Coordinates of C-alpha atoms and ligand atoms in Angstrom, one line a residue:
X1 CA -86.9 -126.6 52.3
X2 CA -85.9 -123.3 54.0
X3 CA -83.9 -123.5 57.0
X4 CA -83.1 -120.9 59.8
X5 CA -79.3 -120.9 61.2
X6 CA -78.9 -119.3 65.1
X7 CA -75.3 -119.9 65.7
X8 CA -74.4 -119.3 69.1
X9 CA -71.9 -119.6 71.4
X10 CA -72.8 -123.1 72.7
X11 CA -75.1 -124.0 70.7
X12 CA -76.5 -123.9 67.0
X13 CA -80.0 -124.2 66.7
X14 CA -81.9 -124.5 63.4
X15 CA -85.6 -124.0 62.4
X16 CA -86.5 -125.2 59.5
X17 CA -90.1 -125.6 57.1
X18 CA -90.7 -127.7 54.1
X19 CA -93.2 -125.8 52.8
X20 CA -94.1 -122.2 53.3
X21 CA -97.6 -122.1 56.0
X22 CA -96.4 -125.7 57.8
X23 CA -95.0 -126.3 60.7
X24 CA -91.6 -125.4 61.8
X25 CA -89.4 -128.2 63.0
X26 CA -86.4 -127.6 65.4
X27 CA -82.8 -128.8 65.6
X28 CA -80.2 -128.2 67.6
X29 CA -76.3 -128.8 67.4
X30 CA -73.2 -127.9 69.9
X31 CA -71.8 -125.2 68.3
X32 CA -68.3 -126.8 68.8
X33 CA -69.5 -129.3 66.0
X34 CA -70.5 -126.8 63.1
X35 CA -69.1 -129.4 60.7
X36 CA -72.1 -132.0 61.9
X37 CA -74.3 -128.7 61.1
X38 CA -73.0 -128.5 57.7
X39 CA -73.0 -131.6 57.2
X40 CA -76.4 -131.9 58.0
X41 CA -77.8 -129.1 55.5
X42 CA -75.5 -130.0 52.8
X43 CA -78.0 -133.6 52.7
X44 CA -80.7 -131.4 51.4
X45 CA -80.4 -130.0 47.2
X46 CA -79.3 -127.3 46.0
X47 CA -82.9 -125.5 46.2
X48 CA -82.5 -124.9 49.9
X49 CA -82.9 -121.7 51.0
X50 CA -80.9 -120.7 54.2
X51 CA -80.8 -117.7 56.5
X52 CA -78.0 -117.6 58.9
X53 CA -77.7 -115.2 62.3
X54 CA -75.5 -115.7 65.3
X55 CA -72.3 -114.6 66.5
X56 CA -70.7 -117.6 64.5
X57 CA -72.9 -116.8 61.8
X58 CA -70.1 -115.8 59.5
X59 CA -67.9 -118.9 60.3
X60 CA -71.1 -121.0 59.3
X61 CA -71.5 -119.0 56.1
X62 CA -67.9 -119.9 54.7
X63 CA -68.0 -123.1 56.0
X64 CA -71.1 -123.9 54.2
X65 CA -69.5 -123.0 50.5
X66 CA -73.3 -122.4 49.5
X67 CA -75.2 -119.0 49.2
X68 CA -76.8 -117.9 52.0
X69 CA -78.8 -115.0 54.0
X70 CA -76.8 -113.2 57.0
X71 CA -79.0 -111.7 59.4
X72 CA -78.8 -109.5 62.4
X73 CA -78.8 -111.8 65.9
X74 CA -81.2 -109.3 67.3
X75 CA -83.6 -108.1 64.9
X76 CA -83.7 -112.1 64.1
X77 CA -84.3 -112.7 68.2
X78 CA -87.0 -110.1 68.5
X79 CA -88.9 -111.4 64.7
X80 CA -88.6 -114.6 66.0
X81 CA -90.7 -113.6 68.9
X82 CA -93.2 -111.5 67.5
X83 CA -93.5 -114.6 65.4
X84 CA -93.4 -117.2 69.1
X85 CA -96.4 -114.2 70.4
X86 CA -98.5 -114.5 67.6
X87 CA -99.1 -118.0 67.4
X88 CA -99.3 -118.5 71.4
X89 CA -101.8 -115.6 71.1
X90 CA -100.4 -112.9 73.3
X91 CA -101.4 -109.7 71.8
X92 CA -99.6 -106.9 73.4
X93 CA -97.4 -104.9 71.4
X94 CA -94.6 -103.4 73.5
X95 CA -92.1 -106.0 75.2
X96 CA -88.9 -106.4 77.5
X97 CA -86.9 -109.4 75.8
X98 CA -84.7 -111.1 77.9
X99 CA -82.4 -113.7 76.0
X100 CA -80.9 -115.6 78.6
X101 CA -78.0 -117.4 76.1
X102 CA -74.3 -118.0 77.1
X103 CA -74.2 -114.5 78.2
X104 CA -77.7 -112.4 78.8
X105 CA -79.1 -109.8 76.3
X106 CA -81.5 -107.5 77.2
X107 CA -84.1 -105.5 75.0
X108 CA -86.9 -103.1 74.2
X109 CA -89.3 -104.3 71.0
X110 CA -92.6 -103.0 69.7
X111 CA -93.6 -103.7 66.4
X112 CA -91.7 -100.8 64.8
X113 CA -88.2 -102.0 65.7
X114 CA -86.1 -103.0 68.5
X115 CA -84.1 -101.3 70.9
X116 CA -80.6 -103.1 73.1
X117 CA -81.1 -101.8 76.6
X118 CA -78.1 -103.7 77.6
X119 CA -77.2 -107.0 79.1
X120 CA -74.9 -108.9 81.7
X121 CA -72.1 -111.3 81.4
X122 CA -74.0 -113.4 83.9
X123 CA -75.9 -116.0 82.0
X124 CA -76.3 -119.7 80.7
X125 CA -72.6 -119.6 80.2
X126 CA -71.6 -118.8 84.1
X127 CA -74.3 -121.7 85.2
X128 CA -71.9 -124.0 83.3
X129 CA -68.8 -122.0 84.4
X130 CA -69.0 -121.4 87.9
X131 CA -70.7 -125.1 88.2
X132 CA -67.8 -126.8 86.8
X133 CA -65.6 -125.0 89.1
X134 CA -67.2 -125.6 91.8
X135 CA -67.8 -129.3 91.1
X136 CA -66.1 -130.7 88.4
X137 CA -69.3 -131.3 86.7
X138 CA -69.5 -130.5 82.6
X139 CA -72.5 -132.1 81.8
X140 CA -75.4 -129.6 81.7
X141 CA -78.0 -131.9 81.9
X142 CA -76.4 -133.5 85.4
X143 CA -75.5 -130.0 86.3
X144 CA -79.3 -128.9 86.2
X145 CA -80.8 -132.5 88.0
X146 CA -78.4 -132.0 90.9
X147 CA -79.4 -128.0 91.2
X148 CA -83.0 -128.9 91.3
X149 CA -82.5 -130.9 94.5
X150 CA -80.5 -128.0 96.1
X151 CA -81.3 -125.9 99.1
X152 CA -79.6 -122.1 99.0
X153 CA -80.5 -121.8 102.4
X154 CA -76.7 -122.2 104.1
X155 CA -75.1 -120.7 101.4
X156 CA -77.3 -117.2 100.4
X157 CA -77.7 -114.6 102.7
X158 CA -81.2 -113.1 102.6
X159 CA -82.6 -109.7 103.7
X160 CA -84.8 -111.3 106.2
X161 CA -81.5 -113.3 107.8
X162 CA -79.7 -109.6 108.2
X163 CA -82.8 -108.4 109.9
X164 CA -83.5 -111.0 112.2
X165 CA -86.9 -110.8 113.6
X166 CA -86.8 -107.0 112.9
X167 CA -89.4 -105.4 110.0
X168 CA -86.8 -105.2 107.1
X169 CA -87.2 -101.5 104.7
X170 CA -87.3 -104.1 101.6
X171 CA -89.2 -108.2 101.5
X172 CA -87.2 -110.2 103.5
X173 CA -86.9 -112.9 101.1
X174 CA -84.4 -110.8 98.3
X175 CA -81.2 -111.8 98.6
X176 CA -79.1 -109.8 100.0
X177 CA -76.2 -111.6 99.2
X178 CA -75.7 -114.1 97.1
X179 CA -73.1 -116.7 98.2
X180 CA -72.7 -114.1 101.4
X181 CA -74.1 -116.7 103.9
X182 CA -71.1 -118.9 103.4
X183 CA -68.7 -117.0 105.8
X184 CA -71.2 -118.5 108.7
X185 CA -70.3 -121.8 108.1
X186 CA -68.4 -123.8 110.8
X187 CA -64.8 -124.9 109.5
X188 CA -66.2 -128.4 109.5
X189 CA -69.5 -127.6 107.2
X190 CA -69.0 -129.1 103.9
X191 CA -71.4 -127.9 101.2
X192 CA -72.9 -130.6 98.9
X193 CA -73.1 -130.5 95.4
X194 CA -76.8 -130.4 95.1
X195 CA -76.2 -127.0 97.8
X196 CA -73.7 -125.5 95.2
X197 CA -75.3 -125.8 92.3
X198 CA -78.8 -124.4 93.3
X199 CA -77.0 -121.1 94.6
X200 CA -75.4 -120.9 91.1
X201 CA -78.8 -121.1 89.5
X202 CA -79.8 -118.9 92.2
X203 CA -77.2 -116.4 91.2
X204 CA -77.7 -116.5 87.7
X205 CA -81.6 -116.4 87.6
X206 CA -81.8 -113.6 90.4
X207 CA -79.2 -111.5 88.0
X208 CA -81.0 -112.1 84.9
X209 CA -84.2 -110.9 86.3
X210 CA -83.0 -108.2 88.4
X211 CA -81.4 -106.6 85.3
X212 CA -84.2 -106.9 83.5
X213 CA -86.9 -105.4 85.5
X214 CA -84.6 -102.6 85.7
X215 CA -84.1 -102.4 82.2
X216 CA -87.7 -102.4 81.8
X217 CA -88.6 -99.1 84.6
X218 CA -88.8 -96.7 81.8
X219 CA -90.8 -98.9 79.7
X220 CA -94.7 -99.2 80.0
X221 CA -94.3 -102.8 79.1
X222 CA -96.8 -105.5 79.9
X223 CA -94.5 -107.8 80.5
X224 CA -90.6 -109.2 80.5
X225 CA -90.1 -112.2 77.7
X226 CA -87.7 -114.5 78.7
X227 CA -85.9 -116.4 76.2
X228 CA -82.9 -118.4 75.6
X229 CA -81.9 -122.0 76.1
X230 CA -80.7 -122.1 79.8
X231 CA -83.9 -122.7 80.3
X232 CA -84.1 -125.8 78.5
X233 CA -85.3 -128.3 81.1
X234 CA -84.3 -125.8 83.4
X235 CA -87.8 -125.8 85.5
X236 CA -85.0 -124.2 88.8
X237 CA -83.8 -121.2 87.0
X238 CA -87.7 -120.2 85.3
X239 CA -88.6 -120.7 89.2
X240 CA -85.6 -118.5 89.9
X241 CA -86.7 -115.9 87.6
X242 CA -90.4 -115.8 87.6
X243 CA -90.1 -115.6 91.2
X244 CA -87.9 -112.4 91.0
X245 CA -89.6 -110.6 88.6
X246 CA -92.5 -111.0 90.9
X247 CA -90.9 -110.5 93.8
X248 CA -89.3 -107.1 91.8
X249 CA -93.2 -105.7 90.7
X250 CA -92.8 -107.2 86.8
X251 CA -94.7 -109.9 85.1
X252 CA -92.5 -112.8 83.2
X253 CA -93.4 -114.6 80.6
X254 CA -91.9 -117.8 79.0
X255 CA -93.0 -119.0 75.5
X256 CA -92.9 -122.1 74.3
X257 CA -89.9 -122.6 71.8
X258 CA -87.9 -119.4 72.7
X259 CA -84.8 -121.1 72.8
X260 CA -85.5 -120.9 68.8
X261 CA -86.6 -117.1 68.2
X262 CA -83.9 -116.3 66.7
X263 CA -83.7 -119.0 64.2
X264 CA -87.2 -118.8 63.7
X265 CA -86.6 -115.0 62.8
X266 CA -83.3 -116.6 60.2
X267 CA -86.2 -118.8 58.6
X268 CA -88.6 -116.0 58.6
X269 CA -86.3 -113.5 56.7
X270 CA -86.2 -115.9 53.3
Ligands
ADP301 P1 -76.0 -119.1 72.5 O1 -76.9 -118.6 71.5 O2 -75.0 -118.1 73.1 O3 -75.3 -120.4 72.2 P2 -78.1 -120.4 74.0 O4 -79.4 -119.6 74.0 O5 -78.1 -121.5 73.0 O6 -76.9 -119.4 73.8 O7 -77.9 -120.8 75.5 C1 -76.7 -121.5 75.9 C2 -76.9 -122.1 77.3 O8 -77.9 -123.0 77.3 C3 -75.7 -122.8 77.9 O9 -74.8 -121.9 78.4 C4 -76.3 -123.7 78.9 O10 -76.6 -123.0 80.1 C5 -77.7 -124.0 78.3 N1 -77.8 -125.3 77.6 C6 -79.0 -125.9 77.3 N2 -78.9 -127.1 76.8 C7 -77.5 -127.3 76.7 C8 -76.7 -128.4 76.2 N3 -77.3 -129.5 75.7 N4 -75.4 -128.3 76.3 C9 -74.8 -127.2 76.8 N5 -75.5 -126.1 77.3 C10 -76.9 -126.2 77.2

């Protein structure tokens, strides 16, 4: 077996093949349990092969006590891609990646190398920030089920509420603010949960994207790849972000299985 290691963050995800041609399988782990992790690949022999990437990569590697293959997060990301492209097809060569992971990471591939344009703090890990601070809620999958029936309308102030009526210089339905609607509220409006948690996705998608599509201006990119898994069942946020990239002039595309690029490019380096 040869098995692909992306530990992040939050979480560790693993792709792994049993022969070399078949299909890659998926795994994931939270990456406060790397000892289930190890535990996990220390059930297959010795012959295992194992590539390893991540920011906790190196904590993995000693844990682990076995030889394995460290690999760069972002040349594994953007392999892992190429690797995502090729089998859905998609036959451009020059991309925007956007790995929306606990923060957000923001890059320039073709199929000579990669590039880090930059990034933002705001990302899957603020969605599960701010949300628990706003309502007590931890659990990500309730977290995303009560955003979905959210409306942002009290709480986000958009160009097209500034300009009331009036032609606006820019589409009236950018934000112009997000949260900024709030201060409009009567003293005796109370905000539901479902209200609060959209504008959080709402915040965090519209960021994502914005950053992005200006990352890309230089670039004669087709189109901006978004990765990463906060959009794991997340159908809110790709609306969030599709619909901004759009909105911004850009075309976003979501592949199947990005959440695992950069395992997949672990697995692919053995
Ligand atoms: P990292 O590589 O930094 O761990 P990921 O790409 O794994 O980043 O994305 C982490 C984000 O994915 C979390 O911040 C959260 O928004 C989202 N997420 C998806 N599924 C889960 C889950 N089961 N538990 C916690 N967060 C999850």
């Amino acid at each position: 077996v040869k098995i692909g290691v992306d530990a992040g963050g939050t979480l560790i995800k693993l792709a792994y093949t049993y022969n070399q041609g078949e299909s890659i399988s998926f795994k994931t782990f939270p990456a406060l349990q790397p000892e289930e992790v190890v535990k996990w690949i220390q059930a297959f022999d010795d012959e295992a092969e194992i590539g390893i990437t991540g920011g906790k990569a190196s904590l993995l590697q000693s844990m682990l006590g076995r030889p394995s293959l460290g690999m760069v997060e972002f040349e594994a990301t953007c392999n892992g891609v190429r690797y995502l492209l090729r089998q859905s097809g998609v036959t451009e060569e020059a991309h925007i990646l956007t790995n929306v992971g606990t923060g957000t990471s923001i890059h320039y591939f073709d199929q000579s190398g990669q590039k880090r344009l930059g990034g933002t703090g705001v990302g899957g890990g603020t969605l599960m920030g701010l949300s628990q601070v706003l309502t007590g809620i931890t659990d990500y999958h309730e977290l995303i089920q009560l955003a979905a029936a959210g409306d942002r309308d009290r709480i986000d102030l958009k160009v097209k509420h500034i300009y009331q009526g009036a032609e606006p210089p820019i589409p009236g339905d950018l934000t112009a603010s997000n949260f900024g609607r709030v201060f409009a509220l009567a003293a005796t409006d109370t905000l539901s949960k479902e209200e609060l948690l959209a504008s959080v996705v709402g915040l965090v998608g519209e960021t994502v994207a914005t950053a992005s599509v200006l990352a890309a201006t230089p670039y004669d990119s087709a189109s901006i790849i978004f990765v990463g898994s906060s959009f794991i069942q997340n159908d809110l946020l790709k609306e969030v972000v599709e619909g901004y990239t759009r909105l911004r002039g850009a075309t976003p595309l979501f592949i199947e299985n990005g959440e695992y690029s950069g395992a997949i490019g672990a697995l692919l380096s053995l």
